[in-house]
Amino acid sequence: MQIFNTMSRKKETFVPLIPGRVSIYSCGPTVYNYFHLGNARPFITFDTLRRYFEYQGYQVDFVQNFTDIDDKMINKANAEGTTVKELADQFIKEYYVDAKGLNIKEATHHPRATESMVEIVRLIETLVEKGYAYTADDGVYYSVRKFPDYCGLSHFDIDELVQNSRKDVLVDSGKQDPVDFALWKFRKENEPFWPSPWAEGRPGWHIECSAMSKKYLGESIDIHSGGQDLIFPHHENEIAQSEAASGKQFVRYWMHNGFINVNGEKMSKSEGNFFLVRDVANKFGYMPIRLFMLSSHYRTPINYTPDLLNAAASGFARIQTAMKTLNFVLASPLEPSNAEAAAAQKASLEEACRLAVEHFEAAMDDDLNTADALGSIFELVRIANTESAAPLSQEGLVLAKDTLERLCEVMGFSFVEEGAIPQEVLDLAEARQVAKKERNFALADSLRAEIQQRGYRITDTPQGPHIEAEA
């Protein structure tokens, strides 16, 4: 598999640290609100990456954190008259509701920053002991210029960063350099705090992820992922902290997804131009959101419009309908009268499935090109629909169904089973069959119309009537 590495700015062949095993740390949400479409993109993207590694037979150790202490959390809790912990508890619970709807697998570990204070303090102590950190008036800071590889990920110029920084920060905090960043912030009024060797306080944002990554995955990991907005300063600072402390390469492959834009501007809570996942799901469903995200390459920006979600909803309905049709056709054993035609259909479906898998894997191996991989799924859907209209080969259709299920599983598509058809609808369908046998077509049409009025559609097939709820 080729992965575009943000560090080298080129595609590289993926080789795991440990054969057969992949370690991934993906930056998770700050849990002070429901998550929006922009937040959802990395969750869906890197859940799909994980699924593809598992499809390939790897054991995946996937860590996605919850940032449950930072300025946004504190400000929101104070504004609402609640505690930071109560706020975090509420929105972590809500995260799981939407994540389940999007069929995002639970991480191997979902740590909260506040549950790793011992590891955070210990890591800061190591940085102080090694001379990479110092104590100022309001906290403990990382001395950026002590780390010679700083800006290796973002490729920024450190001197330009100094010129663009606020000079008053030096006076207010006692920082030695404008580019230095906080590892530990000393206690302030109306803020949560924890003990430390320096003073009571709370961690800076960047040190939290370094500590949690080390705690659950070790000092060196295969992949670190997140949105492009995290490249600087967050991921740049993680590298500086982790590598200064361990003396080892922190991450082998850095992966970053593009933004979801609205009218050409990045979707964000601070700009107020965001759409909550659950609000969009209430209108279009969760799975169309997932298809919408995966229909573009993960590194390219997507401009959100309702029309694109409508198209995704139609696309997902095509896949779902094909799966339902295959299940219906295969519910009864096929007994073709023409063995030669059945053999031809089997051969045709076997070739279609082989090509679908081959093209799907080639696309996914090319830097997780889900857009092209989806093309393989839709082509197989087209062929399966054609062949299931005149079903002859049980083996061929079973293979098509199984292949579609496997590929859709990698994409994270979930096909929720419908509830049972009401008995009165089944009775109407049976009465319609009797009317057709008696050639009472007017009555049969009337019964079809009554079934439709009850919200169901009936389709005549060689295997008998197929009843399903109207979309």
mmCIF file of N, CA and C in Angstrom, residues 323-410:
data_model
loop_
_atom_site.group_PDB
_atom_site.id
_atom_site.type_symbol
_atom_site.label_atom_id
_atom_site.label_comp_id
_atom_site.label_asym_id
_atom_site.label_seq_id
_atom_site.Cartn_x
_atom_site.Cartn_y
_atom_site.Cartn_z
ATOM 1 N N MET A 323 -28.484 -5.153 -2.730
ATOM 2 C CA MET A 323 -28.312 -6.157 -1.681
ATOM 3 C C MET A 323 -29.648 -6.814 -1.333
ATOM 4 N N LYS A 324 -30.699 -6.013 -1.244
ATOM 5 C CA LYS A 324 -32.022 -6.559 -0.934
ATOM 6 C C LYS A 324 -32.485 -7.511 -2.036
ATOM 7 N N THR A 325 -32.254 -7.109 -3.275
ATOM 8 C CA THR A 325 -32.671 -7.945 -4.406
ATOM 9 C C THR A 325 -31.940 -9.279 -4.402
ATOM 10 N N LEU A 326 -30.644 -9.247 -4.172
ATOM 11 C CA LEU A 326 -29.873 -10.494 -4.118
ATOM 12 C C LEU A 326 -30.370 -11.384 -2.979
ATOM 13 N N ASN A 327 -30.620 -10.788 -1.828
ATOM 14 C CA ASN A 327 -31.125 -11.579 -0.696
ATOM 15 C C ASN A 327 -32.475 -12.206 -1.020
ATOM 16 N N PHE A 328 -33.328 -11.440 -1.699
ATOM 17 C CA PHE A 328 -34.650 -11.956 -2.042
ATOM 18 C C PHE A 328 -34.557 -13.094 -3.054
ATOM 19 N N VAL A 329 -33.753 -12.879 -4.093
ATOM 20 C CA VAL A 329 -33.602 -13.900 -5.140
ATOM 21 C C VAL A 329 -33.025 -15.187 -4.570
ATOM 22 N N LEU A 330 -32.089 -15.044 -3.627
ATOM 23 C CA LEU A 330 -31.411 -16.218 -3.073
ATOM 24 C C LEU A 330 -32.164 -16.852 -1.901
ATOM 25 N N ALA A 331 -33.318 -16.272 -1.541
ATOM 26 C CA ALA A 331 -34.080 -16.828 -0.417
ATOM 27 C C ALA A 331 -34.608 -18.224 -0.730
ATOM 28 N N SER A 332 -34.819 -18.498 -2.014
ATOM 29 C CA SER A 332 -35.270 -19.828 -2.450
ATOM 30 C C SER A 332 -34.238 -20.409 -3.406
ATOM 31 N N PRO A 333 -34.003 -21.731 -3.358
ATOM 32 C CA PRO A 333 -33.020 -22.352 -4.259
ATOM 33 C C PRO A 333 -33.400 -22.134 -5.719
ATOM 34 N N LEU A 334 -32.405 -21.818 -6.538
ATOM 35 C CA LEU A 334 -32.649 -21.637 -7.971
ATOM 36 C C LEU A 334 -32.554 -22.982 -8.681
ATOM 37 N N GLU A 335 -33.523 -23.241 -9.546
ATOM 38 C CA GLU A 335 -33.533 -24.491 -10.309
ATOM 39 C C GLU A 335 -33.676 -24.155 -11.788
ATOM 40 N N PRO A 336 -32.586 -23.712 -12.424
ATOM 41 C CA PRO A 336 -32.654 -23.294 -13.830
ATOM 42 C C PRO A 336 -32.926 -24.473 -14.756
ATOM 43 N N SER A 337 -33.722 -24.201 -15.772
ATOM 44 C CA SER A 337 -34.016 -25.248 -16.762
ATOM 45 C C SER A 337 -32.923 -25.326 -17.818
ATOM 46 N N ASN A 338 -32.139 -24.265 -17.940
ATOM 47 C CA ASN A 338 -31.085 -24.208 -18.955
ATOM 48 C C ASN A 338 -29.728 -24.233 -18.260
ATOM 49 N N ALA A 339 -29.113 -25.403 -18.202
ATOM 50 C CA ALA A 339 -27.834 -25.556 -17.498
ATOM 51 C C ALA A 339 -26.729 -24.747 -18.158
ATOM 52 N N GLU A 340 -26.775 -24.648 -19.487
ATOM 53 C CA GLU A 340 -25.729 -23.907 -20.206
ATOM 54 C C GLU A 340 -25.797 -22.416 -19.874
ATOM 55 N N ALA A 341 -27.012 -21.878 -19.818
ATOM 56 C CA ALA A 341 -27.185 -20.462 -19.485
ATOM 57 C C ALA A 341 -26.776 -20.195 -18.040
ATOM 58 N N ALA A 342 -27.082 -21.150 -17.151
ATOM 59 C CA ALA A 342 -26.691 -21.003 -15.745
ATOM 60 C C ALA A 342 -25.176 -20.978 -15.600
ATOM 61 N N ALA A 343 -24.497 -21.842 -16.345
ATOM 62 C CA ALA A 343 -23.032 -21.881 -16.299
ATOM 63 C C ALA A 343 -22.435 -20.582 -16.837
ATOM 64 N N ALA A 344 -23.070 -20.035 -17.866
ATOM 65 C CA ALA A 344 -22.581 -18.774 -18.440
ATOM 66 C C ALA A 344 -22.753 -17.629 -17.448
ATOM 67 N N GLN A 345 -23.892 -17.621 -16.751
ATOM 68 C CA GLN A 345 -24.108 -16.572 -15.751
ATOM 69 C C GLN A 345 -23.108 -16.698 -14.605
ATOM 70 N N LYS A 346 -22.855 -17.908 -14.183
ATOM 71 C CA LYS A 346 -21.879 -18.131 -13.117
ATOM 72 C C LYS A 346 -20.504 -17.605 -13.520
ATOM 73 N N ALA A 347 -20.071 -17.937 -14.731
ATOM 74 C CA ALA A 347 -18.758 -17.491 -15.215
ATOM 75 C C ALA A 347 -18.701 -15.969 -15.312
ATOM 76 N N SER A 348 -19.801 -15.367 -15.770
ATOM 77 C CA SER A 348 -19.853 -13.912 -15.907
ATOM 78 C C SER A 348 -19.740 -13.226 -14.545
ATOM 79 N N LEU A 349 -20.459 -13.756 -13.558
ATOM 80 C CA LEU A 349 -20.426 -13.163 -12.221
ATOM 81 C C LEU A 349 -19.081 -13.389 -11.539
ATOM 82 N N GLU A 350 -18.486 -14.542 -11.755
ATOM 83 C CA GLU A 350 -17.155 -14.802 -11.183
ATOM 84 C C GLU A 350 -16.135 -13.804 -11.718
ATOM 85 N N GLU A 351 -16.188 -13.535 -13.012
ATOM 86 C CA GLU A 351 -15.255 -12.576 -13.617
ATOM 87 C C GLU A 351 -15.537 -11.158 -13.109
ATOM 88 N N ALA A 352 -16.808 -10.815 -12.982
ATOM 89 C CA ALA A 352 -17.169 -9.483 -12.489
ATOM 90 C C ALA A 352 -16.680 -9.277 -11.058
ATOM 91 N N CYS A 353 -16.818 -10.305 -10.230
ATOM 92 C CA CYS A 353 -16.364 -10.210 -8.835
ATOM 93 C C CYS A 353 -14.843 -10.125 -8.757
ATOM 94 N N ARG A 354 -14.182 -10.896 -9.600
ATOM 95 C CA ARG A 354 -12.710 -10.861 -9.611
ATOM 96 C C ARG A 354 -12.209 -9.470 -9.975
ATOM 97 N N LEU A 355 -12.794 -8.894 -11.015
ATOM 98 C CA LEU A 355 -12.382 -7.564 -11.452
ATOM 99 C C LEU A 355 -12.724 -6.503 -10.408
ATOM 100 N N ALA A 356 -13.889 -6.644 -9.771
ATOM 101 C CA ALA A 356 -14.290 -5.672 -8.752
ATOM 102 C C ALA A 356 -13.290 -5.649 -7.599
ATOM 103 N N VAL A 357 -12.916 -6.830 -7.116
ATOM 104 C CA VAL A 357 -11.954 -6.918 -6.011
ATOM 105 C C VAL A 357 -10.592 -6.387 -6.442
ATOM 106 N N GLU A 358 -10.178 -6.753 -7.640
ATOM 107 C CA GLU A 358 -8.864 -6.316 -8.147
ATOM 108 C C GLU A 358 -8.800 -4.792 -8.240
ATOM 109 N N HIS A 359 -9.830 -4.177 -8.817
ATOM 110 C CA HIS A 359 -9.844 -2.724 -8.975
ATOM 111 C C HIS A 359 -10.023 -2.027 -7.629
ATOM 112 N N PHE A 360 -10.833 -2.597 -6.760
ATOM 113 C CA PHE A 360 -11.052 -2.037 -5.422
ATOM 114 C C PHE A 360 -9.740 -1.987 -4.649
ATOM 115 N N GLU A 361 -9.026 -3.094 -4.624
ATOM 116 C CA GLU A 361 -7.777 -3.151 -3.866
ATOM 117 C C GLU A 361 -6.710 -2.246 -4.472
ATOM 118 N N ALA A 362 -6.673 -2.157 -5.796
ATOM 119 C CA ALA A 362 -5.704 -1.268 -6.444
ATOM 120 C C ALA A 362 -5.961 0.183 -6.050
ATOM 121 N N ALA A 363 -7.237 0.555 -5.986
ATOM 122 C CA ALA A 363 -7.583 1.928 -5.598
ATOM 123 C C ALA A 363 -7.237 2.189 -4.136
ATOM 124 N N MET A 364 -7.590 1.273 -3.264
ATOM 125 C CA MET A 364 -7.316 1.466 -1.836
ATOM 126 C C MET A 364 -5.819 1.440 -1.553
ATOM 127 N N ASP A 365 -5.080 0.652 -2.313
ATOM 128 C CA ASP A 365 -3.621 0.605 -2.147
ATOM 129 C C ASP A 365 -2.948 1.886 -2.629
ATOM 130 N N ASP A 366 -3.657 2.662 -3.424
ATOM 131 C CA ASP A 366 -3.116 3.923 -3.931
ATOM 132 C C ASP A 366 -3.550 5.063 -3.019
ATOM 133 N N ASP A 367 -2.951 5.115 -1.830
ATOM 134 C CA ASP A 367 -3.208 6.190 -0.871
ATOM 135 C C ASP A 367 -4.683 6.314 -0.526
ATOM 136 N N LEU A 368 -5.305 5.161 -0.255
ATOM 137 C CA LEU A 368 -6.688 5.122 0.221
ATOM 138 C C LEU A 368 -7.629 5.889 -0.718
ATOM 139 N N ASN A 369 -7.592 5.537 -1.985
ATOM 140 C CA ASN A 369 -8.418 6.224 -2.978
ATOM 141 C C ASN A 369 -9.829 5.644 -2.956
ATOM 142 N N THR A 370 -10.602 6.069 -1.973
ATOM 143 C CA THR A 370 -11.952 5.532 -1.796
ATOM 144 C C THR A 370 -12.873 5.919 -2.942
ATOM 145 N N ALA A 371 -12.623 7.060 -3.577
ATOM 146 C CA ALA A 371 -13.481 7.486 -4.687
ATOM 147 C C ALA A 371 -13.435 6.468 -5.821
ATOM 148 N N ASP A 372 -12.233 6.036 -6.197
ATOM 149 C CA ASP A 372 -12.111 5.025 -7.251
ATOM 150 C C ASP A 372 -12.595 3.657 -6.772
ATOM 151 N N ALA A 373 -12.361 3.353 -5.505
ATOM 152 C CA ALA A 373 -12.811 2.070 -4.956
ATOM 153 C C ALA A 373 -14.334 1.965 -5.018
ATOM 154 N N LEU A 374 -15.022 3.069 -4.771
ATOM 155 C CA LEU A 374 -16.481 3.066 -4.857
ATOM 156 C C LEU A 374 -16.951 2.761 -6.272
ATOM 157 N N GLY A 375 -16.176 3.183 -7.267
ATOM 158 C CA GLY A 375 -16.528 2.868 -8.646
ATOM 159 C C GLY A 375 -16.603 1.374 -8.879
ATOM 160 N N SER A 376 -15.717 0.611 -8.233
ATOM 161 C CA SER A 376 -15.741 -0.851 -8.354
ATOM 162 C C SER A 376 -17.017 -1.427 -7.756
ATOM 163 N N ILE A 377 -17.441 -0.856 -6.631
ATOM 164 C CA ILE A 377 -18.671 -1.330 -5.984
ATOM 165 C C ILE A 377 -19.882 -1.051 -6.866
ATOM 166 N N PHE A 378 -19.969 0.150 -7.408
ATOM 167 C CA PHE A 378 -21.137 0.495 -8.229
ATOM 168 C C PHE A 378 -21.175 -0.297 -9.535
ATOM 169 N N GLU A 379 -20.020 -0.618 -10.087
ATOM 170 C CA GLU A 379 -20.004 -1.448 -11.296
ATOM 171 C C GLU A 379 -20.507 -2.857 -10.986
ATOM 172 N N LEU A 380 -20.114 -3.390 -9.836
ATOM 173 C CA LEU A 380 -20.593 -4.718 -9.451
ATOM 174 C C LEU A 380 -22.084 -4.675 -9.136
ATOM 175 N N VAL A 381 -22.554 -3.584 -8.554
ATOM 176 C CA VAL A 381 -23.988 -3.407 -8.309
ATOM 177 C C VAL A 381 -24.754 -3.449 -9.632
ATOM 178 N N ARG A 382 -24.241 -2.753 -10.639
ATOM 179 C CA ARG A 382 -24.901 -2.734 -11.953
ATOM 180 C C ARG A 382 -25.010 -4.143 -12.538
ATOM 181 N N ILE A 383 -23.914 -4.883 -12.486
ATOM 182 C CA ILE A 383 -23.905 -6.236 -13.051
ATOM 183 C C ILE A 383 -24.815 -7.161 -12.244
ATOM 184 N N ALA A 384 -24.764 -7.039 -10.925
ATOM 185 C CA ALA A 384 -25.603 -7.888 -10.067
ATOM 186 C C ALA A 384 -27.079 -7.627 -10.328
ATOM 187 N N ASN A 385 -27.448 -6.363 -10.517
ATOM 188 C CA ASN A 385 -28.845 -6.035 -10.819
ATOM 189 C C ASN A 385 -29.286 -6.674 -12.134
ATOM 190 N N THR A 386 -28.423 -6.612 -13.138
ATOM 191 C CA THR A 386 -28.751 -7.200 -14.443
ATOM 192 C C THR A 386 -28.939 -8.709 -14.341
ATOM 193 N N GLU A 387 -28.015 -9.376 -13.658
ATOM 194 C CA GLU A 387 -28.063 -10.841 -13.578
ATOM 195 C C GLU A 387 -29.175 -11.334 -12.655
ATOM 196 N N SER A 388 -29.467 -10.581 -11.593
ATOM 197 C CA SER A 388 -30.520 -11.037 -10.672
ATOM 198 C C SER A 388 -31.912 -10.833 -11.257
ATOM 199 N N ALA A 389 -32.017 -10.045 -12.328
ATOM 200 C CA ALA A 389 -33.317 -9.884 -12.995
ATOM 201 C C ALA A 389 -33.729 -11.167 -13.706
ATOM 202 N N ALA A 390 -32.747 -11.980 -14.093
ATOM 203 C CA ALA A 390 -33.012 -13.294 -14.698
ATOM 204 C C ALA A 390 -32.089 -14.302 -14.024
ATOM 205 N N PRO A 391 -32.364 -14.617 -12.753
ATOM 206 C CA PRO A 391 -31.433 -15.433 -11.961
ATOM 207 C C PRO A 391 -31.388 -16.889 -12.410
ATOM 208 N N LEU A 392 -30.164 -17.371 -12.611
ATOM 209 C CA LEU A 392 -29.977 -18.755 -13.043
ATOM 210 C C LEU A 392 -28.962 -19.490 -12.176
ATOM 211 N N SER A 393 -27.876 -18.808 -11.807
ATOM 212 C CA SER A 393 -26.781 -19.461 -11.090
ATOM 213 C C SER A 393 -26.777 -19.087 -9.612
ATOM 214 N N GLN A 394 -27.126 -20.057 -8.772
ATOM 215 C CA GLN A 394 -27.099 -19.838 -7.324
ATOM 216 C C GLN A 394 -25.681 -19.471 -6.878
ATOM 217 N N GLU A 395 -24.695 -20.223 -7.341
ATOM 218 C CA GLU A 395 -23.309 -19.989 -6.918
ATOM 219 C C GLU A 395 -22.823 -18.613 -7.346
ATOM 220 N N GLY A 396 -23.151 -18.220 -8.571
ATOM 221 C CA GLY A 396 -22.703 -16.926 -9.071
ATOM 222 C C GLY A 396 -23.307 -15.770 -8.307
ATOM 223 N N LEU A 397 -24.595 -15.857 -8.004
ATOM 224 C CA LEU A 397 -25.267 -14.783 -7.285
ATOM 225 C C LEU A 397 -24.838 -14.731 -5.823
ATOM 226 N N VAL A 398 -24.580 -15.888 -5.225
ATOM 227 C CA VAL A 398 -24.052 -15.912 -3.851
ATOM 228 C C VAL A 398 -22.683 -15.238 -3.812
ATOM 229 N N LEU A 399 -21.858 -15.524 -4.803
ATOM 230 C CA LEU A 399 -20.534 -14.897 -4.868
ATOM 231 C C LEU A 399 -20.658 -13.379 -5.008
ATOM 232 N N ALA A 400 -21.587 -12.925 -5.852
ATOM 233 C CA ALA A 400 -21.793 -11.484 -6.028
ATOM 234 C C ALA A 400 -22.236 -10.836 -4.721
ATOM 235 N N LYS A 401 -23.155 -11.494 -4.035
ATOM 236 C CA LYS A 401 -23.642 -10.978 -2.751
ATOM 237 C C LYS A 401 -22.511 -10.919 -1.730
ATOM 238 N N ASP A 402 -21.749 -11.996 -1.611
ATOM 239 C CA ASP A 402 -20.657 -12.040 -0.635
ATOM 240 C C ASP A 402 -19.578 -11.006 -0.957
ATOM 241 N N THR A 403 -19.285 -10.828 -2.242
ATOM 242 C CA THR A 403 -18.260 -9.858 -2.643
ATOM 243 C C THR A 403 -18.708 -8.440 -2.322
ATOM 244 N N LEU A 404 -19.959 -8.127 -2.639
ATOM 245 C CA LEU A 404 -20.481 -6.805 -2.308
ATOM 246 C C LEU A 404 -20.445 -6.558 -0.808
ATOM 247 N N GLU A 405 -20.824 -7.559 -0.040
ATOM 248 C CA GLU A 405 -20.817 -7.409 1.419
ATOM 249 C C GLU A 405 -19.406 -7.150 1.940
ATOM 250 N N ARG A 406 -18.421 -7.867 1.403
ATOM 251 C CA ARG A 406 -17.031 -7.691 1.859
ATOM 252 C C ARG A 406 -16.515 -6.294 1.540
ATOM 253 N N LEU A 407 -16.766 -5.827 0.328
ATOM 254 C CA LEU A 407 -16.272 -4.512 -0.071
ATOM 255 C C LEU A 407 -17.007 -3.397 0.674
ATOM 256 N N CYS A 408 -18.304 -3.574 0.869
ATOM 257 C CA CYS A 408 -19.075 -2.570 1.609
ATOM 258 C C CYS A 408 -18.684 -2.540 3.084
ATOM 259 N N GLU A 409 -18.274 -3.670 3.623
ATOM 260 C CA GLU A 409 -17.795 -3.721 5.005
ATOM 261 C C GLU A 409 -16.540 -2.870 5.160
ATOM 262 N N VAL A 410 -15.642 -2.914 4.179
ATOM 263 C CA VAL A 410 -14.438 -2.079 4.231
ATOM 264 C C VAL A 410 -14.827 -0.604 4.222
#
